[in-house]
Tab-separated table of C-alpha atoms in Angstrom:
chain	number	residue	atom	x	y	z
A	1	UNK	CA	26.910	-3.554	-11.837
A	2	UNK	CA	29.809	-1.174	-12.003
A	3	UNK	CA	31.307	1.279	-9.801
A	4	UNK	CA	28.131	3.452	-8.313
A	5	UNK	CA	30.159	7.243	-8.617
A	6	UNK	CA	28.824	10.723	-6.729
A	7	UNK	CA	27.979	13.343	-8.901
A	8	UNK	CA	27.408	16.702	-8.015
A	9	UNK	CA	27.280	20.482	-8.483
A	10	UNK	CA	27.598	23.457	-6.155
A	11	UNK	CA	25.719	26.387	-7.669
A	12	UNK	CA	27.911	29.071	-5.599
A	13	UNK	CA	25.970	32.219	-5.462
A	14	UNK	CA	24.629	31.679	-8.837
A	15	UNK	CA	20.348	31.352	-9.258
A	16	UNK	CA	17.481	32.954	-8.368
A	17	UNK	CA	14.769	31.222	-7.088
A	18	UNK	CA	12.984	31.046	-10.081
A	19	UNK	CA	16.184	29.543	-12.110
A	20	UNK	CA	16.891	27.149	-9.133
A	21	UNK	CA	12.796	26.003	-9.838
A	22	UNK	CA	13.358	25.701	-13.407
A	23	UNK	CA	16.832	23.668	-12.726
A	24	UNK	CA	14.960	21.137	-9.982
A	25	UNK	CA	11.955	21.049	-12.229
A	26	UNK	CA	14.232	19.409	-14.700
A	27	UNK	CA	16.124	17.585	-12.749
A	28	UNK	CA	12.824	15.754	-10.617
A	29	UNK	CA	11.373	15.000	-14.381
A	30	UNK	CA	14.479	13.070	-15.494
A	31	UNK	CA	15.262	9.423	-14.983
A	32	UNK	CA	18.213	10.014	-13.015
A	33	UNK	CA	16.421	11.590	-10.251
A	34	UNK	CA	14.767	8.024	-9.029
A	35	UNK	CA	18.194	6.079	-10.049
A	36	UNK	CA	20.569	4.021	-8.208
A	37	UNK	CA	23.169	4.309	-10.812
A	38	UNK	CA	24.602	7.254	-9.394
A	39	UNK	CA	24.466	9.288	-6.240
A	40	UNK	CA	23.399	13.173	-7.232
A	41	UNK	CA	23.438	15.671	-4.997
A	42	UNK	CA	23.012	19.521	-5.485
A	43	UNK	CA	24.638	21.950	-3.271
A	44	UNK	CA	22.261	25.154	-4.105
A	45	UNK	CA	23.110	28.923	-2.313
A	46	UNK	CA	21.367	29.412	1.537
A	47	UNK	CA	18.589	31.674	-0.081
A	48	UNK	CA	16.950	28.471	-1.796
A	49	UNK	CA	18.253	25.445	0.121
A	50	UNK	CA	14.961	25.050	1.845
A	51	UNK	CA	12.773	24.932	-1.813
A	52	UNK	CA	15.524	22.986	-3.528
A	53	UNK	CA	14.874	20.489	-1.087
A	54	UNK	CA	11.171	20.696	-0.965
A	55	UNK	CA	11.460	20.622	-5.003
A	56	UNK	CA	13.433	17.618	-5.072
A	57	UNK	CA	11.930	15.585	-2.054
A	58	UNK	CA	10.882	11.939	-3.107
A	59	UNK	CA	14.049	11.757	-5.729
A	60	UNK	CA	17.151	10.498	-4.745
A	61	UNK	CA	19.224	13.641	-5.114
A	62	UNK	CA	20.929	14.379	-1.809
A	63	UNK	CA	20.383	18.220	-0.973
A	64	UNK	CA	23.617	20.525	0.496
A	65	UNK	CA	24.545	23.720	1.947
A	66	UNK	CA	27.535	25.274	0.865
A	67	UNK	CA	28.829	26.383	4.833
A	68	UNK	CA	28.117	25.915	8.076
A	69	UNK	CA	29.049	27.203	11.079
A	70	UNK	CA	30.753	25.266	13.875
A	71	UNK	CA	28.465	26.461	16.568
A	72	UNK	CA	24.431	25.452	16.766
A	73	UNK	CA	23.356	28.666	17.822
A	74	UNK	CA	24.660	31.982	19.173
A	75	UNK	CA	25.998	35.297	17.760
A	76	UNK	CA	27.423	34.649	14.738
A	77	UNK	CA	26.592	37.359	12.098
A	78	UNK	CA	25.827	36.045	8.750
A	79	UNK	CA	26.935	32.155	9.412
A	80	UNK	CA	24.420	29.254	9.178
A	81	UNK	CA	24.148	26.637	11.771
A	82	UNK	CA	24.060	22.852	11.389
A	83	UNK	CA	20.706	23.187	12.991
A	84	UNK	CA	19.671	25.263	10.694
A	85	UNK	CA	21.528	23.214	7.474
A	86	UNK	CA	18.556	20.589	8.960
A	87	UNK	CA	15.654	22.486	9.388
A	88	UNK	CA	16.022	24.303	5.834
A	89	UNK	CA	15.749	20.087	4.170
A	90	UNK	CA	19.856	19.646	3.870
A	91	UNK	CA	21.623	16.823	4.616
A	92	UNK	CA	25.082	17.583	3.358
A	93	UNK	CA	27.500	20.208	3.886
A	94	UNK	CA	30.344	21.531	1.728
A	95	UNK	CA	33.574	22.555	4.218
A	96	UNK	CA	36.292	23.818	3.387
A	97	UNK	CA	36.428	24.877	-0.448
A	98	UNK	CA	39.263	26.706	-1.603
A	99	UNK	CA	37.622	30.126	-2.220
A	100	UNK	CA	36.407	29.677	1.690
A	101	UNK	CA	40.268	29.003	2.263
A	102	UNK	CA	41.302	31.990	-0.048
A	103	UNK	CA	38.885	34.566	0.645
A	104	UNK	CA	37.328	34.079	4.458
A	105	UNK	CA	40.135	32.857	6.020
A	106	UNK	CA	38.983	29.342	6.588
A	107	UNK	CA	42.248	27.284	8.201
A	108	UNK	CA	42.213	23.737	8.505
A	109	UNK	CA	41.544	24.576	12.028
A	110	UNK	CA	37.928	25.725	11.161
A	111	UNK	CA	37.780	23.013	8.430
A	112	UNK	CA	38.164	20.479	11.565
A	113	UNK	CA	35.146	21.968	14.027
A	114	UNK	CA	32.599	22.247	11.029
A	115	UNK	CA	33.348	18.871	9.748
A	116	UNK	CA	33.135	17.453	13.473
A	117	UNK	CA	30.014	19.546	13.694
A	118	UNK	CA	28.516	18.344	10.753
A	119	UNK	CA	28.775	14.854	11.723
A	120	UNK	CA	27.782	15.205	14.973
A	121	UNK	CA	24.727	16.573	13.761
A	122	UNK	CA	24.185	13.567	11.380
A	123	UNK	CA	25.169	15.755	7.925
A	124	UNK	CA	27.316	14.239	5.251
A	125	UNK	CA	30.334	16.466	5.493
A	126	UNK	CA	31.824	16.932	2.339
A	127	UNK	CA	35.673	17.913	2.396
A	128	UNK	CA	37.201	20.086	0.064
A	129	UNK	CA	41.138	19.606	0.041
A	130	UNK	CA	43.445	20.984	-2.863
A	131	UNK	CA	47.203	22.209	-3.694
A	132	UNK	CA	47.554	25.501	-4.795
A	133	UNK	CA	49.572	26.542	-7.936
A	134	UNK	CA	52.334	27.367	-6.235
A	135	UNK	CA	52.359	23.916	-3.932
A	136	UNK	CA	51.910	22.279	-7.209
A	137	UNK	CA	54.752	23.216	-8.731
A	138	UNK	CA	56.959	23.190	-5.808
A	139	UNK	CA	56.359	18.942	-5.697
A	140	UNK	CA	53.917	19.594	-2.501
A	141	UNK	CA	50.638	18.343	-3.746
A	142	UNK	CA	50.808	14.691	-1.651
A	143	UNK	CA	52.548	17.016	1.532
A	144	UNK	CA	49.527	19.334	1.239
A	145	UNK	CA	46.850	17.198	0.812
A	146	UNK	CA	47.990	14.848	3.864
A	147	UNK	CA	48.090	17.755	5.710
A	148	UNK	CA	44.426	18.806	5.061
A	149	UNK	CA	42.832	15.653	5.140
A	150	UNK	CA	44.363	14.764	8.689
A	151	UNK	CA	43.156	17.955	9.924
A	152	UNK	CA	39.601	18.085	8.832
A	153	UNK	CA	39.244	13.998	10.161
A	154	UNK	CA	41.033	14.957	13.489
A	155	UNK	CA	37.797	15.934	15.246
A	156	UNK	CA	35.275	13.701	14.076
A	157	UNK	CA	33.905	11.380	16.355
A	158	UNK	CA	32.944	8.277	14.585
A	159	UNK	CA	29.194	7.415	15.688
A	160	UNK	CA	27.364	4.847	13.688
A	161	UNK	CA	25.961	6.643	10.712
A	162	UNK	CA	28.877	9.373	10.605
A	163	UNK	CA	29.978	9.805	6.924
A	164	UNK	CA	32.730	12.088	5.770
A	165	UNK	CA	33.377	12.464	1.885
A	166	UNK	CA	36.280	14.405	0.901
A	167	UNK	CA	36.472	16.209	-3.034
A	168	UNK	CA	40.174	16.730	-4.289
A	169	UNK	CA	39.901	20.162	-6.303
A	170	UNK	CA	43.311	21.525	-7.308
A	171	UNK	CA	43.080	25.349	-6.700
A	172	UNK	CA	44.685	25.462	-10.013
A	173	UNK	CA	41.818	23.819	-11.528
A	174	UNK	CA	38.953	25.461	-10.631
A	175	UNK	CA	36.617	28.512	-12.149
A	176	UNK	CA	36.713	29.910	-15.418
A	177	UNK	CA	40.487	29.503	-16.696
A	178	UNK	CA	40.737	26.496	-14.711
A	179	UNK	CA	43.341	23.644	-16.057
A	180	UNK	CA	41.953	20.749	-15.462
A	181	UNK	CA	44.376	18.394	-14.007
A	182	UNK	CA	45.309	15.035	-16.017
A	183	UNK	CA	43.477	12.209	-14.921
A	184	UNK	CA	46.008	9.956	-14.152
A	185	UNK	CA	47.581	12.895	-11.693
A	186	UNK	CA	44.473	13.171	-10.218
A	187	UNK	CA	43.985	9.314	-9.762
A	188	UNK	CA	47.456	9.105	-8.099
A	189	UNK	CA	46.704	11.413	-5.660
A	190	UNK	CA	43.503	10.530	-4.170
A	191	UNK	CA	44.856	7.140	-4.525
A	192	UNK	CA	47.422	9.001	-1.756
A	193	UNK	CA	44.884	10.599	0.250
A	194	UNK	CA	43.246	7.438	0.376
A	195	UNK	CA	46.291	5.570	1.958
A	196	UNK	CA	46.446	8.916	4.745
A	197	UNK	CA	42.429	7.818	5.497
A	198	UNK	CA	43.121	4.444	5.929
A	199	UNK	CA	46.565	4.800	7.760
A	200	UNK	CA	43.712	6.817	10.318
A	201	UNK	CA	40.872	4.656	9.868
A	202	UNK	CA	41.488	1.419	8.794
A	203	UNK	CA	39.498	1.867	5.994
A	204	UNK	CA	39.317	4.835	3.649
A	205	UNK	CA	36.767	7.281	2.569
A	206	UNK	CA	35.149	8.460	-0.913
A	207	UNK	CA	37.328	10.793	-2.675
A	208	UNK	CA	35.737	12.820	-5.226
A	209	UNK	CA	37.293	14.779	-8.219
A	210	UNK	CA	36.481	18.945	-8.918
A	211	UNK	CA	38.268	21.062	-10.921
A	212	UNK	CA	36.828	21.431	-14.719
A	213	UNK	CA	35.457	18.571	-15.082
A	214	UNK	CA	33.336	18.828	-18.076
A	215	UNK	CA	31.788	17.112	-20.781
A	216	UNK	CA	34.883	15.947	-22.144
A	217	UNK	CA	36.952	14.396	-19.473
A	218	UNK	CA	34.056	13.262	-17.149
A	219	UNK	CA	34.102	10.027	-17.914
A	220	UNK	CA	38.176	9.402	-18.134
A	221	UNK	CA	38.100	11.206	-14.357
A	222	UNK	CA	35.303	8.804	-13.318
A	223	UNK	CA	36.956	5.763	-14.746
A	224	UNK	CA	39.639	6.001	-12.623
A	225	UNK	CA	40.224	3.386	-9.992
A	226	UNK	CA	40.629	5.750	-6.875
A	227	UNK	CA	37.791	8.269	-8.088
A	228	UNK	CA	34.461	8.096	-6.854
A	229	UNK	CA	32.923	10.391	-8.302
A	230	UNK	CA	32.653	14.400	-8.901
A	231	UNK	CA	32.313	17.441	-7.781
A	232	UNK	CA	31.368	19.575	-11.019
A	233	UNK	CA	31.383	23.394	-11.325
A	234	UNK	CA	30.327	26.123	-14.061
A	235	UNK	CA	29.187	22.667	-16.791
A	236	UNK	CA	26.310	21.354	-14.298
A	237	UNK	CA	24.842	24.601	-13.728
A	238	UNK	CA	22.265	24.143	-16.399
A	239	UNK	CA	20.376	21.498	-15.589
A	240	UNK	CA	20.800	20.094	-18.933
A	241	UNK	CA	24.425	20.004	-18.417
A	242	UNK	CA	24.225	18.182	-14.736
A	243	UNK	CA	22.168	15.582	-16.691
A	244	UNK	CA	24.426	15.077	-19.559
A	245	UNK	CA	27.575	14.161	-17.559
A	246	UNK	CA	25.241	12.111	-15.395
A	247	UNK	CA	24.475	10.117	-18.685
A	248	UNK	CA	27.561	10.109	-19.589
A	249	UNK	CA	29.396	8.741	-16.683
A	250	UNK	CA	26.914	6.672	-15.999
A	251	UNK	CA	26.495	4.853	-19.062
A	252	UNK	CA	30.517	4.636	-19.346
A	253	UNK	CA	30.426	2.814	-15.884
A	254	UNK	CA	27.720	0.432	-16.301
């Protein structure tokens, strides 16, 4: 058998309840859903994590949140605990994505307690890291990235069952008039954050690729010796889409 990738998608706050029904409806129906081929997850908005997971219990397809707090309870206006994460039927949680990073002034400081949180409360944590335009171009990508990835791992204690997966998205790369970066580039540097893991570990840790991936370059991004899989935007929002790269990759990989 060949290389068993992630695949994902984080609806951001796209979907209604009714389109996130008609989306898991889909999904449930299709082989994929009971398949070993592939790990899915979804990562749906707060307002419908609870019947995204109820929709999808009995498949495979790992259910996220898209942010979580560092704290399990207190007075936090508007954040979501771990706890909660749990109770609602997640068992992932997105840290750290770039519009977080841009917009709400997550620092890698707050990167590391969430991602230590989310372990400790037995949630895959899944670690966005990424250069920005103007890193890229100043020759800082691998600085950057080393950077992020020791800080979100700096805090986590390492309990049996603990599982950290980290998602390279270029800033540059991602939303509509993304560039999607080459796939060798891409390849070379999670092949880098890779060594930074294991340098910490003594092993290393899933890296997954987001940034435009789409129909066309899924599989050449999959294919690639230090990508595990990815982390898709805007083309797995439709159901239909999610399901065609699945195929897709899948099939390529076999």
């Amino acid at each position: 058998m060949g290389k068993r990738p992630f695949i994902g998608t984080s609806w951001k706050m796209n979907k209604t309840r009714a389109e996130a029904d008609a989306f898991c409806t889909t999904l449930a129906a299709s082989p994929w859903a009971q398949s070993d081929a592939a790990s899915l997850f979804v990562i749906p908005p707060f307002t419908v994590l609870s019947r995204v997971s109820d929709a999808l219990d009995g498949t495979r397809v790992t259910v996220g949140a898209q942010n979580a707090h560092w704290q399990d309870a207190g007075a936090w206006t508007g954040e979501i605990s771990p706890l909660q994460v749990k109770d609602a039927g997640g068992r992932l949680v997105e840290i750290g994505h770039s519009e977080r990073r841009t917009f709400f002034n997550e620092t890698d400081e707050t990167v590391s307690l969430k991602t230590a949180a989310a372990v400790r409360h037995g949630l895959i944590a899944l670690v966005c890291i990424g250069d920005t335009r103007e890193e890229y171009e100043a020759g800082e990508t691998a600085a950057v990235l080393k950077r992020q990835t020791e800080a979100a791992l700096s805090r986590v204690q390492w309990q049996d069952g603990a599982t950290v997966i980290l998602a390279y998205e270029p800033v540059w790369s991602i939303g509509e008039g993304g560039t999607p970066a080459d796939p060798g580039f891409a390849d070379e540097r999670q092949g880098e954050v890779k060594e930074v893991v294991t340098g910490l570990l003594g092993r290393p840790l899933p890296v997954l690729y987001g940034g435009s991936v789409n129909p066309t370059n899924c599989v050449d991004l999959a294919s690639r010796q230090n990508i595990d899989g990815l982390f898709i935007g805007r083309s797995a929002w439709q159901a239909e889409g999610y399901l065609g790269i699945v195929e897709s990759v899948t099939s390529a990989l076999a």
